[in-house]
Amino acid sequence: MDYTGTEIGRHPRAAARLRPLIAEIGQRSGEFPVLLANHLPMVLEAMGRLGASPERLDEYAVHYNTAHAVPFPPPPVAPLTEANWRTAIGHRERETDLRDFFADVVWRIGGVEAIRRYLPELFPGVAASATHGLMRLAYAVLRRDDTEIGISLGYWAATYLAFPRPDRVGAPTNSAAELVLAMPAEPSFRGITVESTLLWKWIEHMGSVPAFRGLVGRLQPADDLLDQVRAASLAVYAATMTFEALHAVTGSHWLRLVAPHLDQPQALVAHWWEVVMALYVRIGMPDLPDAATLEAWRNLPLPSDAEIAAAAVASDDEHDHSLTFSAFEEFKLTGDRLYKVVAARRVGLIA
């Protein structure tokens, strides 16, 4: 399907190649050494929807698996059942067992029902593999791929990462921005260092910072919460173009894909925004741009949609594919031209 409001179309042979290719590479682990997220099943879909040829998809799959030495999942430890699968949550060595468990669940009740029934228990651990469990599930939903839904739920469960919940939650708020705007005034958020460069290690560390733990649990689900975080995420990314803020923009898209299959999707959004707040500290808690600045950026001259998509497809950086695809998808929803601006910047077509 072509994008509404854009000039991008799929290669006529791409769709036929994608499903068997993703089925093949989807058998590999959700992470590669050392504990980095395997983006390949997701970005192949993004590339296909951005116009990649079957030949480019095959070429990129070989490149990615070779460059990152993406392994197969670890050997099984022991079968999991409805009674004991929760004991394996957060244990990467149980990835195969959890994938097998959820494969059986999906076979019995279907992928959509599996999401509705089981994902709420995993909401607090949405930081799993630096939120890439959510990414993999979102793309599985996008493809209506029950096999990938089962794999995604197992991956999310195996890499589950939650902030410790405080004994006493601070004053509740329905405003995502209110929490963020108060953060720069907290002295203990300055000068934090974490030895690892992994995003999820930073997120994990923030859960041990007392002032940050005071923010956990305060954001309450609200009907407009996803709209709030979508707008804030785009503003922060446009202002900083940082790797961390990129994940806030793409994550907003992933949440939107999963939300229709949840009874309380805004509860997941609230947990996810806590992860974004942790990453906001990592990028130095910059001021949000004002409305006039955002409007000026929206009106910058742009290359064509096809040029932006082609630059993303030609890139070997999985974050170029991910950001560009999500930006065009969010443009379809909102009509906000700033999404095209950040995509063009990301792939180096404008300054």
mmCIF file of C-alpha atoms in Angstrom:
data_model
loop_
_atom_site.group_PDB
_atom_site.id
_atom_site.type_symbol
_atom_site.label_atom_id
_atom_site.label_comp_id
_atom_site.label_asym_id
_atom_site.label_seq_id
_atom_site.Cartn_x
_atom_site.Cartn_y
_atom_site.Cartn_z
ATOM 1 C CA MET A 1 0.000 0.000 0.000
ATOM 2 C CA ASP A 2 1.276 3.469 -0.828
ATOM 3 C CA TYR A 3 1.437 6.123 1.878
ATOM 4 C CA THR A 4 -1.396 8.593 2.019
ATOM 5 C CA GLY A 5 0.171 12.020 1.568
ATOM 6 C CA THR A 6 3.567 10.681 0.477
ATOM 7 C CA GLU A 7 5.179 9.516 -2.748
ATOM 8 C CA ILE A 8 6.443 6.143 -1.527
ATOM 9 C CA GLY A 9 5.415 2.825 -3.019
ATOM 10 C CA ARG A 10 6.531 -0.747 -2.405
ATOM 11 C CA HIS A 11 8.682 -2.643 -4.825
ATOM 12 C CA PRO A 12 6.300 -5.024 -6.650
ATOM 13 C CA ARG A 13 8.261 -8.134 -5.583
ATOM 14 C CA ALA A 14 9.178 -7.116 -2.045
ATOM 15 C CA ALA A 15 6.128 -8.365 -0.178
ATOM 16 C CA ALA A 16 6.493 -11.884 -1.542
ATOM 17 C CA ARG A 17 10.107 -12.009 -0.387
ATOM 18 C CA LEU A 18 9.607 -10.497 3.047
ATOM 19 C CA ARG A 19 7.478 -13.142 4.731
ATOM 20 C CA PRO A 20 9.778 -16.122 4.097
ATOM 21 C CA LEU A 21 12.858 -13.995 4.781
ATOM 22 C CA ILE A 22 11.532 -12.764 8.122
ATOM 23 C CA ALA A 23 10.382 -16.271 9.003
ATOM 24 C CA GLU A 24 13.918 -17.514 8.369
ATOM 25 C CA ILE A 25 15.859 -14.822 10.207
ATOM 26 C CA GLY A 26 13.206 -14.601 12.921
ATOM 27 C CA GLN A 27 14.449 -17.902 14.294
ATOM 28 C CA ARG A 28 17.580 -16.187 15.575
ATOM 29 C CA SER A 29 17.796 -14.674 19.035
ATOM 30 C CA GLY A 30 16.305 -11.342 20.007
ATOM 31 C CA GLU A 31 19.777 -10.105 20.963
ATOM 32 C CA PHE A 32 23.358 -10.444 19.746
ATOM 33 C CA PRO A 33 26.661 -10.053 21.615
ATOM 34 C CA VAL A 34 26.874 -8.296 23.886
ATOM 35 C CA LEU A 35 23.211 -7.928 24.867
ATOM 36 C CA LEU A 36 22.271 -5.662 21.962
ATOM 37 C CA ALA A 37 18.842 -5.788 20.310
ATOM 38 C CA ASN A 38 18.510 -7.667 17.040
ATOM 39 C CA HIS A 39 16.599 -5.216 14.823
ATOM 40 C CA LEU A 40 16.677 -7.309 11.679
ATOM 41 C CA PRO A 41 13.163 -8.843 11.626
ATOM 42 C CA MET A 42 11.683 -5.384 12.122
ATOM 43 C CA VAL A 43 13.829 -3.227 9.877
ATOM 44 C CA LEU A 44 13.454 -5.610 6.951
ATOM 45 C CA GLU A 45 9.724 -4.917 7.114
ATOM 46 C CA ALA A 46 10.394 -1.186 7.365
ATOM 47 C CA MET A 47 12.752 -1.313 4.379
ATOM 48 C CA GLY A 48 10.218 -3.245 2.347
ATOM 49 C CA ARG A 49 7.545 -0.648 3.050
ATOM 50 C CA LEU A 50 9.986 2.117 2.137
ATOM 51 C CA GLY A 51 10.551 0.651 -1.317
ATOM 52 C CA ALA A 52 13.496 -1.753 -0.958
ATOM 53 C CA SER A 53 13.907 -4.359 -3.679
ATOM 54 C CA PRO A 54 14.032 -8.080 -2.817
ATOM 55 C CA GLU A 55 17.720 -8.023 -3.715
ATOM 56 C CA ARG A 56 18.406 -5.190 -1.257
ATOM 57 C CA LEU A 57 16.464 -7.017 1.478
ATOM 58 C CA ASP A 58 18.541 -10.172 0.974
ATOM 59 C CA GLU A 59 21.763 -8.174 0.840
ATOM 60 C CA TYR A 60 20.970 -6.342 4.049
ATOM 61 C CA ALA A 61 19.960 -9.526 5.885
ATOM 62 C CA VAL A 62 23.322 -11.111 5.049
ATOM 63 C CA HIS A 63 25.170 -7.938 6.029
ATOM 64 C CA TYR A 64 23.374 -7.631 9.369
ATOM 65 C CA ASN A 65 23.764 -11.234 10.457
ATOM 66 C CA THR A 66 27.420 -11.235 9.426
ATOM 67 C CA ALA A 67 28.298 -7.885 10.990
ATOM 68 C CA HIS A 68 26.607 -8.660 14.293
ATOM 69 C CA ALA A 69 27.094 -12.426 14.506
ATOM 70 C CA VAL A 70 23.425 -12.794 15.430
ATOM 71 C CA PRO A 71 23.154 -16.141 17.250
ATOM 72 C CA PHE A 72 20.339 -18.583 17.590
ATOM 73 C CA PRO A 73 18.567 -18.623 20.971
ATOM 74 C CA PRO A 74 20.169 -20.491 23.861
ATOM 75 C CA PRO A 75 19.337 -24.161 24.382
ATOM 76 C CA PRO A 76 16.131 -24.882 26.286
ATOM 77 C CA VAL A 77 16.361 -25.283 30.048
ATOM 78 C CA ALA A 78 12.973 -26.789 30.882
ATOM 79 C CA PRO A 79 9.453 -26.542 29.474
ATOM 80 C CA LEU A 80 7.231 -23.797 30.892
ATOM 81 C CA THR A 81 3.558 -24.045 31.708
ATOM 82 C CA GLU A 82 0.761 -21.706 32.630
ATOM 83 C CA ALA A 83 1.587 -22.374 36.254
ATOM 84 C CA ASN A 84 5.281 -21.521 36.140
ATOM 85 C CA TRP A 85 6.127 -19.327 33.109
ATOM 86 C CA ARG A 86 6.372 -16.227 35.317
ATOM 87 C CA THR A 87 9.386 -17.732 37.088
ATOM 88 C CA ALA A 88 11.375 -17.300 33.871
ATOM 89 C CA ILE A 89 10.583 -13.590 33.397
ATOM 90 C CA GLY A 90 13.754 -11.521 33.163
ATOM 91 C CA HIS A 91 16.037 -14.498 32.573
ATOM 92 C CA ARG A 92 17.747 -14.285 29.187
ATOM 93 C CA GLU A 93 18.892 -17.892 29.434
ATOM 94 C CA ARG A 94 15.200 -18.884 29.290
ATOM 95 C CA GLU A 95 14.523 -17.143 25.955
ATOM 96 C CA THR A 96 13.896 -20.429 24.152
ATOM 97 C CA ASP A 97 11.617 -21.733 26.893
ATOM 98 C CA LEU A 98 9.600 -18.505 26.887
ATOM 99 C CA ARG A 99 9.402 -18.422 23.101
ATOM 100 C CA ASP A 100 8.158 -22.009 23.106
ATOM 101 C CA PHE A 101 5.603 -21.224 25.805
ATOM 102 C CA PHE A 102 4.170 -18.266 23.924
ATOM 103 C CA ALA A 103 4.259 -20.119 20.618
ATOM 104 C CA ASP A 104 1.937 -22.665 22.210
ATOM 105 C CA VAL A 105 -0.272 -19.921 23.649
ATOM 106 C CA VAL A 106 -0.587 -18.261 20.245
ATOM 107 C CA TRP A 107 -1.323 -21.610 18.589
ATOM 108 C CA ARG A 108 -4.152 -22.206 21.080
ATOM 109 C CA ILE A 109 -5.806 -18.764 21.289
ATOM 110 C CA GLY A 110 -4.309 -16.672 18.487
ATOM 111 C CA GLY A 111 -1.852 -13.813 18.544
ATOM 112 C CA VAL A 112 -4.280 -10.980 19.225
ATOM 113 C CA GLU A 113 -5.831 -12.756 22.196
ATOM 114 C CA ALA A 114 -2.376 -13.699 23.496
ATOM 115 C CA ILE A 115 -1.438 -10.016 23.527
ATOM 116 C CA ARG A 116 -4.644 -9.030 25.294
ATOM 117 C CA ARG A 117 -4.319 -11.693 27.992
ATOM 118 C CA TYR A 118 -0.588 -11.827 28.674
ATOM 119 C CA LEU A 119 0.984 -8.505 27.786
ATOM 120 C CA PRO A 120 -0.450 -6.548 30.762
ATOM 121 C CA GLU A 121 1.726 -8.631 33.087
ATOM 122 C CA LEU A 122 4.742 -7.486 31.082
ATOM 123 C CA PHE A 123 3.812 -3.759 30.988
ATOM 124 C CA PRO A 124 6.148 -2.763 33.866
ATOM 125 C CA GLY A 125 9.073 -4.383 32.062
ATOM 126 C CA VAL A 126 8.633 -2.454 28.807
ATOM 127 C CA ALA A 127 12.301 -1.400 29.034
ATOM 128 C CA ALA A 128 13.038 -4.993 27.936
ATOM 129 C CA SER A 129 16.086 -4.959 25.656
ATOM 130 C CA ALA A 130 15.908 -1.131 25.666
ATOM 131 C CA THR A 131 12.218 -1.257 24.569
ATOM 132 C CA HIS A 132 12.962 -3.473 21.569
ATOM 133 C CA GLY A 133 10.631 -6.174 22.882
ATOM 134 C CA LEU A 134 7.887 -3.621 22.218
ATOM 135 C CA MET A 135 9.365 -2.905 18.782
ATOM 136 C CA ARG A 136 9.363 -6.556 17.772
ATOM 137 C CA LEU A 137 5.800 -7.033 18.984
ATOM 138 C CA ALA A 138 4.627 -3.904 17.147
ATOM 139 C CA TYR A 139 6.062 -5.091 13.847
ATOM 140 C CA ALA A 140 4.565 -8.532 14.368
ATOM 141 C CA VAL A 141 1.182 -6.862 14.814
ATOM 142 C CA LEU A 142 1.773 -4.713 11.741
ATOM 143 C CA ARG A 143 2.379 -7.870 9.672
ATOM 144 C CA ARG A 144 -0.402 -9.816 11.401
ATOM 145 C CA ASP A 145 2.239 -12.477 11.971
ATOM 146 C CA ASP A 146 1.229 -14.862 14.763
ATOM 147 C CA THR A 147 4.591 -16.644 14.734
ATOM 148 C CA GLU A 148 6.411 -13.378 15.363
ATOM 149 C CA ILE A 149 3.869 -12.397 18.046
ATOM 150 C CA GLY A 150 4.807 -15.519 20.005
ATOM 151 C CA ILE A 151 8.529 -14.873 19.517
ATOM 152 C CA SER A 152 8.072 -11.233 20.548
ATOM 153 C CA LEU A 153 6.248 -12.050 23.756
ATOM 154 C CA GLY A 154 8.973 -14.539 24.667
ATOM 155 C CA TYR A 155 11.709 -12.010 23.892
ATOM 156 C CA TRP A 156 9.990 -9.302 25.952
ATOM 157 C CA ALA A 157 9.529 -11.689 28.868
ATOM 158 C CA ALA A 158 13.130 -12.957 28.768
ATOM 159 C CA THR A 159 14.623 -9.447 28.733
ATOM 160 C CA TYR A 160 11.994 -7.891 31.024
ATOM 161 C CA LEU A 161 13.309 -4.810 32.842
ATOM 162 C CA ALA A 162 11.170 -2.874 35.314
ATOM 163 C CA PHE A 163 11.855 0.019 37.636
ATOM 164 C CA PRO A 164 11.475 -0.822 41.332
ATOM 165 C CA ARG A 165 8.086 0.466 42.436
ATOM 166 C CA PRO A 166 8.317 2.869 45.395
ATOM 167 C CA ASP A 167 6.649 2.055 48.682
ATOM 168 C CA ARG A 168 4.876 5.382 48.520
ATOM 169 C CA VAL A 169 3.989 6.938 45.161
ATOM 170 C CA GLY A 170 4.277 10.716 44.833
ATOM 171 C CA ALA A 171 1.485 13.053 43.805
ATOM 172 C CA PRO A 172 -0.281 11.643 40.740
ATOM 173 C CA THR A 173 -0.412 13.553 37.474
ATOM 174 C CA ASN A 174 -2.031 13.096 34.090
ATOM 175 C CA SER A 175 0.605 15.270 32.388
ATOM 176 C CA ALA A 176 3.662 13.597 30.872
ATOM 177 C CA ALA A 177 5.265 17.003 30.293
ATOM 178 C CA GLU A 178 4.837 18.057 33.933
ATOM 179 C CA LEU A 179 7.148 15.289 35.116
ATOM 180 C CA VAL A 180 9.757 15.991 32.454
ATOM 181 C CA LEU A 181 9.807 19.767 32.978
ATOM 182 C CA ALA A 182 10.482 19.319 36.689
ATOM 183 C CA MET A 183 13.457 17.026 36.171
ATOM 184 C CA PRO A 184 16.216 19.566 35.330
ATOM 185 C CA ALA A 185 15.833 21.153 38.783
ATOM 186 C CA GLU A 186 16.910 17.914 40.486
ATOM 187 C CA PRO A 187 20.681 18.122 41.271
ATOM 188 C CA SER A 188 21.149 14.365 41.559
ATOM 189 C CA PHE A 189 20.264 13.928 37.869
ATOM 190 C CA ARG A 190 23.468 15.767 36.895
ATOM 191 C CA GLY A 191 26.752 13.972 36.453
ATOM 192 C CA ILE A 192 25.372 10.446 36.452
ATOM 193 C CA THR A 193 27.752 7.954 34.877
ATOM 194 C CA VAL A 194 27.192 4.334 33.921
ATOM 195 C CA GLU A 195 30.109 2.175 32.789
ATOM 196 C CA SER A 196 28.135 0.350 30.104
ATOM 197 C CA THR A 197 27.127 2.035 26.847
ATOM 198 C CA LEU A 198 24.014 -0.142 26.611
ATOM 199 C CA LEU A 199 20.782 1.855 26.804
ATOM 200 C CA TRP A 200 19.098 -0.730 28.975
ATOM 201 C CA LYS A 201 21.971 -0.614 31.455
ATOM 202 C CA TRP A 202 21.454 3.145 31.781
ATOM 203 C CA ILE A 203 17.726 2.591 32.261
ATOM 204 C CA GLU A 204 18.415 -0.071 34.871
ATOM 205 C CA HIS A 205 20.772 2.266 36.743
ATOM 206 C CA MET A 206 18.224 5.085 36.811
ATOM 207 C CA GLY A 207 15.949 2.784 38.776
ATOM 208 C CA SER A 208 18.488 2.956 41.620
ATOM 209 C CA VAL A 209 18.571 6.790 41.741
ATOM 210 C CA PRO A 210 16.359 7.866 44.679
ATOM 211 C CA ALA A 211 15.066 11.038 43.013
ATOM 212 C CA PHE A 212 14.104 9.116 39.894
ATOM 213 C CA ARG A 213 12.383 6.436 41.917
ATOM 214 C CA GLY A 214 10.285 9.275 43.326
ATOM 215 C CA LEU A 215 8.907 9.836 39.811
ATOM 216 C CA VAL A 216 7.998 6.207 39.215
ATOM 217 C CA GLY A 217 4.283 5.481 39.360
ATOM 218 C CA ARG A 218 3.197 9.115 39.351
ATOM 219 C CA LEU A 219 1.994 9.319 35.751
ATOM 220 C CA GLN A 220 -1.596 8.144 35.555
ATOM 221 C CA PRO A 221 -3.202 6.644 32.464
ATOM 222 C CA ALA A 222 -5.330 9.174 30.583
ATOM 223 C CA ASP A 223 -7.224 9.032 27.307
ATOM 224 C CA ASP A 224 -4.848 11.494 25.629
ATOM 225 C CA LEU A 225 -1.609 10.159 27.107
ATOM 226 C CA LEU A 226 -0.273 8.643 23.892
ATOM 227 C CA ASP A 227 -0.994 11.903 22.063
ATOM 228 C CA GLN A 228 0.914 13.784 24.780
ATOM 229 C CA VAL A 229 4.002 11.617 24.610
ATOM 230 C CA ARG A 230 3.966 11.511 20.818
ATOM 231 C CA ALA A 231 4.153 15.316 20.602
ATOM 232 C CA ALA A 232 6.786 15.609 23.342
ATOM 233 C CA SER A 233 8.927 12.880 21.820
ATOM 234 C CA LEU A 234 8.940 14.534 18.411
ATOM 235 C CA ALA A 235 9.861 17.910 19.923
ATOM 236 C CA VAL A 236 12.778 16.458 21.902
ATOM 237 C CA TYR A 237 14.082 14.522 18.911
ATOM 238 C CA ALA A 238 13.797 17.511 16.585
ATOM 239 C CA ALA A 239 15.770 19.586 19.097
ATOM 240 C CA THR A 240 18.496 17.036 19.814
ATOM 241 C CA MET A 241 18.537 14.396 17.036
ATOM 242 C CA THR A 242 19.976 12.053 19.648
ATOM 243 C CA PHE A 243 19.997 8.278 19.532
ATOM 244 C CA GLU A 244 17.992 8.182 22.764
ATOM 245 C CA ALA A 245 15.293 10.588 21.590
ATOM 246 C CA LEU A 246 15.014 8.657 18.324
ATOM 247 C CA HIS A 247 13.696 5.740 20.352
ATOM 248 C CA ALA A 248 11.029 7.969 21.860
ATOM 249 C CA VAL A 249 9.697 8.830 18.387
ATOM 250 C CA THR A 250 9.761 5.263 17.125
ATOM 251 C CA GLY A 251 8.387 3.974 20.432
ATOM 252 C CA SER A 252 5.335 6.215 20.093
ATOM 253 C CA HIS A 253 4.635 4.510 16.778
ATOM 254 C CA TRP A 254 5.135 1.035 18.261
ATOM 255 C CA LEU A 255 2.714 1.810 21.094
ATOM 256 C CA ARG A 256 0.086 2.902 18.591
ATOM 257 C CA LEU A 257 0.358 -0.396 16.729
ATOM 258 C CA VAL A 258 -0.046 -2.506 19.867
ATOM 259 C CA ALA A 259 -2.674 -0.343 21.607
ATOM 260 C CA PRO A 260 -5.778 -1.605 19.754
ATOM 261 C CA HIS A 261 -5.167 -5.098 21.138
ATOM 262 C CA LEU A 262 -5.063 -4.028 24.796
ATOM 263 C CA ASP A 263 -7.866 -3.327 27.249
ATOM 264 C CA GLN A 264 -5.851 -0.597 28.994
ATOM 265 C CA PRO A 265 -3.234 0.636 26.512
ATOM 266 C CA GLN A 266 -2.596 3.902 28.358
ATOM 267 C CA ALA A 267 -1.221 1.927 31.312
ATOM 268 C CA LEU A 268 1.497 0.619 28.999
ATOM 269 C CA VAL A 269 2.130 4.157 27.737
ATOM 270 C CA ALA A 270 2.636 5.372 31.315
ATOM 271 C CA HIS A 271 5.278 2.706 31.985
ATOM 272 C CA TRP A 272 6.980 3.443 28.676
ATOM 273 C CA TRP A 273 7.159 7.178 29.410
ATOM 274 C CA GLU A 274 9.100 6.426 32.585
ATOM 275 C CA VAL A 275 11.726 4.790 30.362
ATOM 276 C CA VAL A 276 11.832 7.899 28.180
ATOM 277 C CA MET A 277 12.295 10.046 31.304
ATOM 278 C CA ALA A 278 15.296 7.914 32.276
ATOM 279 C CA LEU A 279 16.812 8.499 28.844
ATOM 280 C CA TYR A 280 16.026 12.223 29.063
ATOM 281 C CA VAL A 281 18.569 12.389 31.890
ATOM 282 C CA ARG A 282 21.141 10.676 29.673
ATOM 283 C CA ILE A 283 20.862 13.374 26.979
ATOM 284 C CA GLY A 284 21.294 16.185 29.503
ATOM 285 C CA MET A 285 17.636 17.173 30.023
ATOM 286 C CA PRO A 286 17.580 19.837 27.274
ATOM 287 C CA ASP A 287 14.898 22.514 27.182
ATOM 288 C CA LEU A 288 11.974 21.712 24.915
ATOM 289 C CA PRO A 289 11.789 23.962 21.830
ATOM 290 C CA ASP A 290 9.070 26.601 21.807
ATOM 291 C CA ALA A 291 6.170 26.637 19.359
ATOM 292 C CA ALA A 292 7.786 29.218 17.060
ATOM 293 C CA THR A 293 10.959 27.143 16.730
ATOM 294 C CA LEU A 294 9.009 23.985 15.964
ATOM 295 C CA GLU A 295 6.977 25.824 13.336
ATOM 296 C CA ALA A 296 10.122 27.156 11.691
ATOM 297 C CA TRP A 297 11.519 23.635 11.459
ATOM 298 C CA ARG A 298 8.253 22.362 9.992
ATOM 299 C CA ASN A 299 8.602 24.827 7.130
ATOM 300 C CA LEU A 300 12.155 23.938 6.127
ATOM 301 C CA PRO A 301 12.648 22.977 2.459
ATOM 302 C CA LEU A 302 12.557 19.211 2.046
ATOM 303 C CA PRO A 303 13.593 16.635 -0.534
ATOM 304 C CA SER A 304 10.856 14.411 -1.859
ATOM 305 C CA ASP A 305 9.444 11.569 0.178
ATOM 306 C CA ALA A 306 10.901 9.128 -2.333
ATOM 307 C CA GLU A 307 14.391 10.615 -1.860
ATOM 308 C CA ILE A 308 14.126 10.333 1.929
ATOM 309 C CA ALA A 309 12.927 6.739 1.699
ATOM 310 C CA ALA A 310 15.629 5.802 -0.814
ATOM 311 C CA ALA A 311 18.352 7.248 1.407
ATOM 312 C CA ALA A 312 17.063 5.220 4.339
ATOM 313 C CA VAL A 313 16.884 2.003 2.304
ATOM 314 C CA ALA A 314 20.442 2.517 1.046
ATOM 315 C CA SER A 315 21.768 2.914 4.592
ATOM 316 C CA ASP A 316 23.252 0.041 6.575
ATOM 317 C CA ASP A 317 22.211 1.689 9.874
ATOM 318 C CA GLU A 318 19.105 -0.017 11.241
ATOM 319 C CA HIS A 319 18.088 3.166 13.039
ATOM 320 C CA ASP A 320 17.810 5.001 9.721
ATOM 321 C CA HIS A 321 15.269 2.473 8.487
ATOM 322 C CA SER A 322 13.393 2.408 11.792
ATOM 323 C CA LEU A 323 13.164 6.170 12.257
ATOM 324 C CA THR A 324 12.237 6.933 8.656
ATOM 325 C CA PHE A 325 9.483 4.349 8.535
ATOM 326 C CA SER A 326 8.023 5.380 11.883
ATOM 327 C CA ALA A 327 8.248 9.059 10.929
ATOM 328 C CA PHE A 328 6.276 8.507 7.744
ATOM 329 C CA GLU A 329 3.722 6.394 9.601
ATOM 330 C CA GLU A 330 3.261 9.074 12.251
ATOM 331 C CA PHE A 331 2.988 11.706 9.514
ATOM 332 C CA LYS A 332 0.120 9.678 8.055
ATOM 333 C CA LEU A 333 -1.646 9.901 11.401
ATOM 334 C CA THR A 334 -0.918 13.500 12.350
ATOM 335 C CA GLY A 335 -0.092 15.369 9.152
ATOM 336 C CA ASP A 336 2.805 16.967 11.053
ATOM 337 C CA ARG A 337 5.498 17.856 8.508
ATOM 338 C CA LEU A 338 8.118 17.872 11.273
ATOM 339 C CA TYR A 339 8.215 14.079 10.995
ATOM 340 C CA LYS A 340 9.496 14.385 7.438
ATOM 341 C CA VAL A 341 12.023 17.003 8.548
ATOM 342 C CA VAL A 342 13.564 14.742 11.202
ATOM 343 C CA ALA A 343 13.610 11.799 8.781
ATOM 344 C CA ALA A 344 15.456 13.875 6.180
ATOM 345 C CA ARG A 345 17.914 15.034 8.829
ATOM 346 C CA ARG A 346 18.476 11.535 10.095
ATOM 347 C CA VAL A 347 19.488 10.234 6.664
ATOM 348 C CA GLY A 348 21.682 13.258 5.970
ATOM 349 C CA LEU A 349 19.626 15.002 3.291
ATOM 350 C CA ILE A 350 19.224 18.291 5.175
ATOM 351 C CA ALA A 351 21.220 19.950 7.935
#
